XYZ file of C-alpha atoms in Angstrom:
394
model
C 121.614 41.818 141.878
C 120.971 44.305 139.310
C 117.585 45.955 137.853
C 116.390 47.708 134.855
C 113.899 50.647 134.192
C 112.757 51.018 131.347
C 110.915 54.861 129.858
C 109.603 55.413 126.758
C 110.403 59.442 125.331
C 109.329 60.687 122.517
C 109.447 56.309 120.616
C 113.340 57.174 122.481
C 113.685 54.118 125.021
C 116.248 55.253 127.720
C 116.656 52.195 130.325
C 118.410 52.633 133.761
C 120.474 50.224 135.262
C 120.845 49.995 138.852
C 123.147 47.607 141.028
C 125.486 47.705 144.055
C 128.642 46.497 143.271
C 130.422 43.977 145.791
C 132.205 45.565 148.359
C 130.962 49.070 147.979
C 128.477 50.730 150.288
C 126.882 53.250 147.172
C 123.886 51.885 144.353
C 126.181 52.617 140.635
C 124.123 54.069 137.993
C 124.359 53.579 134.858
C 122.201 55.249 131.407
C 122.068 54.191 127.896
C 119.671 55.431 124.978
C 118.083 52.588 123.037
C 116.257 54.226 119.619
C 113.085 52.447 118.508
C 112.610 51.254 114.743
C 110.463 52.948 113.106
C 111.184 56.405 113.842
C 114.028 57.453 112.744
C 114.017 61.864 112.765
C 115.537 63.062 109.823
C 118.349 65.838 109.818
C 121.383 66.325 107.524
C 124.277 68.876 107.011
C 126.873 70.238 104.450
C 130.547 71.330 104.027
C 129.743 74.383 102.438
C 126.186 76.379 102.077
C 126.930 79.267 99.103
C 129.189 80.127 97.258
C 129.710 80.921 93.770
C 129.293 78.687 90.622
C 129.823 75.493 89.486
C 129.504 75.113 92.894
C 129.994 71.381 94.706
C 128.626 70.893 97.554
C 129.110 67.720 100.214
C 125.637 65.912 101.553
C 125.910 64.366 105.276
C 123.273 62.793 106.559
C 122.716 62.719 110.269
C 119.666 61.529 111.063
C 118.904 59.252 114.301
C 117.421 56.316 114.599
C 117.011 52.957 112.072
C 116.936 53.863 108.257
C 118.076 52.130 105.664
C 117.171 54.469 102.626
C 117.230 58.880 101.340
C 115.459 60.414 98.840
C 117.356 63.455 98.533
C 116.129 66.947 96.692
C 118.208 70.098 96.220
C 116.637 72.423 94.283
C 117.274 72.701 90.816
C 115.549 69.668 89.931
C 118.067 66.712 90.928
C 117.712 63.866 93.216
C 119.599 61.096 94.660
C 118.980 57.210 96.961
C 122.497 57.507 98.436
C 123.454 58.363 101.972
C 125.932 60.650 101.419
C 126.006 62.281 98.134
C 128.103 65.138 96.610
C 125.501 67.787 93.952
C 126.515 70.551 92.107
C 125.310 73.152 91.775
C 125.543 74.844 87.342
C 123.369 78.039 88.039
C 122.350 80.745 90.102
C 120.165 81.471 92.677
C 118.603 80.123 96.268
C 118.043 76.560 96.444
C 115.838 74.629 98.766
C 117.694 71.327 100.175
C 115.272 67.750 101.478
C 116.339 64.168 102.695
C 113.593 61.971 103.353
C 114.626 58.644 105.872
C 112.879 55.452 106.064
C 113.214 52.507 107.905
C 112.175 49.558 106.542
C 111.490 47.311 108.340
C 108.291 48.475 109.533
C 105.730 49.349 107.895
C 104.095 52.197 108.037
C 105.771 54.439 110.840
C 109.403 54.376 110.139
C 109.811 57.098 107.599
C 110.976 61.715 108.743
C 111.700 64.556 105.983
C 113.437 67.461 106.853
C 113.544 70.579 104.411
C 115.369 73.391 104.264
C 114.541 76.914 102.589
C 117.267 79.042 101.497
C 118.900 76.348 102.349
C 122.156 76.286 99.458
C 122.654 79.717 97.859
C 124.609 80.453 94.163
C 126.080 83.669 93.303
C 126.822 85.745 92.498
C 124.917 86.738 89.610
C 121.960 88.897 87.386
C 120.245 86.913 85.913
C 118.130 88.987 83.498
C 116.974 93.361 84.286
C 113.255 94.808 83.212
C 111.387 98.003 82.542
C 108.243 99.551 83.792
C 108.050 100.519 80.067
C 109.127 100.189 77.121
C 108.217 102.442 74.093
C 106.855 106.421 74.566
C 107.322 110.015 73.443
C 110.365 111.986 73.372
C 110.285 113.344 77.862
C 109.790 109.151 78.662
C 110.386 107.555 81.949
C 112.260 104.371 81.940
C 112.812 102.579 85.557
C 115.211 99.046 85.795
C 114.926 96.911 87.855
C 117.508 94.193 88.047
C 116.677 90.658 88.864
C 119.485 89.480 91.359
C 120.929 86.129 93.165
C 122.923 86.155 96.338
C 124.760 89.545 96.783
C 126.045 92.153 93.917
C 128.815 94.028 95.962
C 128.114 96.992 91.939
C 126.399 97.805 89.347
C 126.356 100.124 86.583
C 123.677 100.595 83.846
C 124.547 102.564 80.523
C 121.027 103.800 78.831
C 122.150 103.594 75.158
C 121.475 107.389 74.411
C 125.177 108.974 75.034
C 124.354 110.241 78.925
C 126.066 109.139 81.868
C 126.512 105.820 83.144
C 123.766 104.801 86.623
C 125.447 103.066 89.251
C 121.813 103.203 91.243
C 120.602 99.451 91.640
C 117.008 99.876 90.509
C 118.041 102.814 88.002
C 115.472 105.877 87.217
C 115.988 107.345 83.149
C 114.496 110.077 81.190
C 114.645 109.455 77.298
C 114.844 112.831 75.183
C 115.594 112.085 72.524
C 114.213 109.931 69.468
C 115.226 106.355 68.261
C 116.132 103.076 68.962
C 118.199 101.852 72.525
C 120.084 99.140 73.371
C 120.547 98.926 77.207
C 123.685 97.086 78.789
C 123.998 96.044 83.536
C 127.211 95.399 83.831
C 127.347 93.481 87.692
C 130.324 92.847 89.936
C 130.319 91.301 92.762
C 133.035 88.317 94.383
C 132.357 85.725 91.668
C 133.930 88.044 88.594
C 130.978 90.619 86.444
C 128.288 89.240 84.442
C 127.416 91.916 81.602
C 123.245 92.370 80.818
C 122.448 93.537 77.352
C 119.782 94.003 75.957
C 119.077 94.953 72.554
C 116.477 97.892 71.268
C 115.255 97.131 74.367
C 113.985 101.089 74.520
C 111.548 102.765 71.733
C 111.947 106.548 71.998
C 108.962 107.724 68.888
C 108.756 111.077 67.640
C 105.569 112.418 69.515
C 103.654 115.678 69.395
C 105.101 117.991 71.383
C 100.919 119.160 72.996
C 100.218 123.007 73.339
C 97.742 124.016 74.520
C 96.013 127.775 72.992
C 93.040 129.899 75.095
C 91.937 132.984 75.975
C 93.086 133.797 79.494
C 94.540 132.569 82.118
C 92.497 134.032 85.131
C 88.171 134.496 84.721
C 85.384 134.686 87.489
C 83.474 132.769 88.812
C 80.817 131.673 86.087
C 82.921 132.965 83.166
C 83.738 130.621 80.484
C 87.393 129.722 78.736
C 88.047 129.322 75.417
C 90.912 127.216 74.143
C 92.405 125.552 71.701
C 95.033 122.974 69.925
C 97.883 123.793 68.431
C 99.606 121.237 68.218
C 101.505 119.880 64.780
C 101.860 116.781 63.812
C 105.217 115.956 61.475
C 104.282 113.065 59.169
C 104.799 110.665 58.561
C 102.451 110.197 61.750
C 98.654 110.181 61.997
C 96.561 112.508 64.340
C 93.810 109.548 65.788
C 92.308 112.250 69.413
C 92.948 114.227 71.172
C 91.307 114.240 75.534
C 90.856 117.293 77.479
C 90.820 117.511 81.302
C 89.399 120.144 82.794
C 89.475 119.256 86.680
C 85.559 118.997 87.007
C 84.769 118.152 83.329
C 86.059 116.979 79.668
C 85.851 116.496 76.097
C 87.395 115.512 72.910
C 86.843 118.819 70.502
C 89.751 121.477 69.030
C 87.864 124.386 70.582
C 86.240 123.614 73.597
C 84.694 126.729 74.978
C 84.344 125.707 79.479
C 82.820 126.915 81.823
C 84.364 127.134 85.172
C 81.400 127.587 87.755
C 83.294 127.088 91.186
C 86.792 129.164 92.425
C 89.664 126.852 92.724
C 92.434 126.181 90.634
C 92.443 124.067 87.847
C 94.940 121.638 86.180
C 94.345 121.812 82.621
C 95.746 118.400 80.825
C 95.014 117.375 76.199
C 96.631 114.038 75.284
C 97.171 113.805 72.198
C 96.569 110.092 70.044
C 99.301 109.597 67.406
C 99.872 106.777 65.363
C 103.276 106.960 66.178
C 102.602 107.669 70.110
C 101.058 108.975 72.610
C 102.329 112.856 74.693
C 100.090 115.322 76.647
C 100.714 118.878 77.302
C 99.862 120.635 80.499
C 98.359 124.536 80.930
C 96.572 126.092 84.783
C 93.468 128.204 85.155
C 92.417 130.219 88.385
C 88.800 131.301 89.118
C 87.700 134.112 90.989
C 85.357 134.639 93.038
C 83.291 137.632 94.211
C 84.452 139.381 96.805
C 81.886 139.844 99.846
C 83.300 142.523 102.322
C 83.040 142.283 106.018
C 85.476 142.855 108.987
C 84.840 142.111 112.951
C 86.587 143.325 116.145
C 88.906 142.205 118.022
C 89.439 143.782 121.036
C 86.995 145.763 123.040
C 84.861 149.024 121.472
C 84.982 151.193 123.990
C 86.813 153.143 126.774
C 87.296 155.391 129.038
C 90.557 157.263 128.357
C 93.567 157.746 130.124
C 96.789 159.906 130.737
C 98.663 157.166 130.854
C 97.198 154.777 128.248
C 96.425 154.411 124.726
C 92.953 153.381 123.830
C 94.081 150.771 120.807
C 91.720 148.040 118.907
C 92.393 144.909 116.606
C 90.352 144.098 113.405
C 90.307 141.646 111.632
C 89.618 141.049 107.902
C 86.772 138.405 107.393
C 85.928 139.114 103.539
C 84.679 135.974 101.148
C 85.691 135.355 98.212
C 88.362 136.171 96.193
C 90.547 139.669 97.663
C 93.820 141.208 96.531
C 93.785 144.756 98.495
C 91.603 146.614 101.187
C 91.756 150.043 102.445
C 90.762 150.344 106.300
C 88.867 153.960 107.801
C 88.693 154.135 111.820
C 86.476 156.720 111.270
C 89.382 159.981 112.665
C 90.578 160.965 109.602
C 93.774 157.245 109.801
C 93.462 155.307 107.081
C 95.180 151.922 106.034
C 95.901 149.542 103.470
C 96.643 146.195 102.537
C 96.339 145.212 106.355
C 94.307 141.699 107.026
C 94.269 142.660 110.494
C 95.393 145.936 111.903
C 95.757 147.741 115.053
C 94.925 151.687 115.477
C 95.063 153.547 117.884
C 92.375 156.314 118.851
C 93.442 159.856 120.845
C 90.340 162.023 120.961
C 87.358 161.287 122.795
C 84.755 160.224 120.525
C 82.553 158.504 118.903
C 83.894 156.364 115.122
C 82.858 154.526 112.522
C 84.405 151.697 110.753
C 84.427 151.672 106.528
C 86.274 148.342 105.030
C 86.905 148.618 101.329
C 88.077 145.825 99.646
C 88.776 144.510 96.157
C 89.571 142.030 93.739
C 90.189 140.161 89.688
C 85.947 139.981 89.861
C 85.205 143.567 91.513
C 84.969 145.128 94.778
C 82.761 146.276 97.853
C 82.758 147.560 100.866
C 81.350 147.124 104.420
C 80.699 150.879 106.845
C 79.540 150.164 111.013
C 78.637 153.434 112.058
C 79.456 154.166 115.141
C 81.371 151.547 115.681
C 84.392 152.415 118.662
C 83.383 154.694 121.868
C 86.304 156.362 123.487
C 85.490 158.602 126.838
C 86.560 161.940 128.126
C 87.721 161.102 131.406
C 88.551 164.122 133.589
C 91.719 165.117 134.038
C 93.983 165.123 137.637
C 96.859 166.770 136.297
C 98.581 168.952 133.646
C 101.238 168.850 131.334
C 103.878 168.792 134.194
C 102.362 166.664 135.687
C 100.384 168.718 138.869
C 98.255 168.378 140.415
C 95.603 170.421 138.776
C 93.347 170.739 141.928
C 93.446 169.630 145.859
C 91.038 168.384 148.333
C 91.277 170.429 151.518
C 90.001 168.051 154.571
């Protein structure tokens, strides 16, 4: 006697057949799988997924379920309607392949599509290369970028100006002389060597060398500097415009006078434009402020004289403004030049007045604190040989 059990899972019918064989004492179970019409699942493989152009690929339909119609798209604009097509890729690149199958025995649900992105890689090859800039003055820096398909083992760039070639993938090169330059790229890999040459791709003009003139490089806050444009423009180029940039202000004149109201380091630039190109020159201005002297004590300001330990006092310069030199007067006849964090030892008891004098590019100043340091006297119990001076009788 046979009993049939039908299970429906994701449009797939699984039948279990359970029966008892004559003369046996156990049940025998067999299971078979039947794909229902109208529910095919698309799948495919290829005999190779990479290689050199021209690359011929055998595609094989591995779809499950009943289907009688195939649509292949190979990613390069070609298609096919056969079940197991053979396709040749003639151009290096990366290709997405899709297969759509259809069961024509049903009206609505008998279709499925499988898409495999970047499935076929054809190379090795460099299609072209690009530059970030192609025209400018001597000193122009140019970055070259290859368009890469597949793998490339090595690159060799020739920049056309009789300089050493580069083996970098994305090189940067500086053109130092006027001229028109052709650039070539040689790409080498398992599919051979490809050379790409772009004629006259780089043009370097004989632009002016910008020269900034000024009456000084260092001034005090609130003072002015006179600048002038010393650029010489050779024929046949014609001057068009100039642009000064002083960090916090701009100007277009030939001889601007600029006042700096805040201390700091200012980067000055002058950009000159001719009908042959644009060039920029740079310079630096240092602006100082008036010194404002000040100091503080970093250790105790009073102590008692000890037979065993010196009285050490630590000071710190807290002056504001531009200070290039300082002199300390510690009040006991000793002085110190230059140190911003001095340490001084006081030997004799007394009260000491401390003075700090500072100076800089924009002037000088001093600050004095009276009776700042005090060293008190104490009773000495020992003579110079260490013998007690006094005896105490009980």
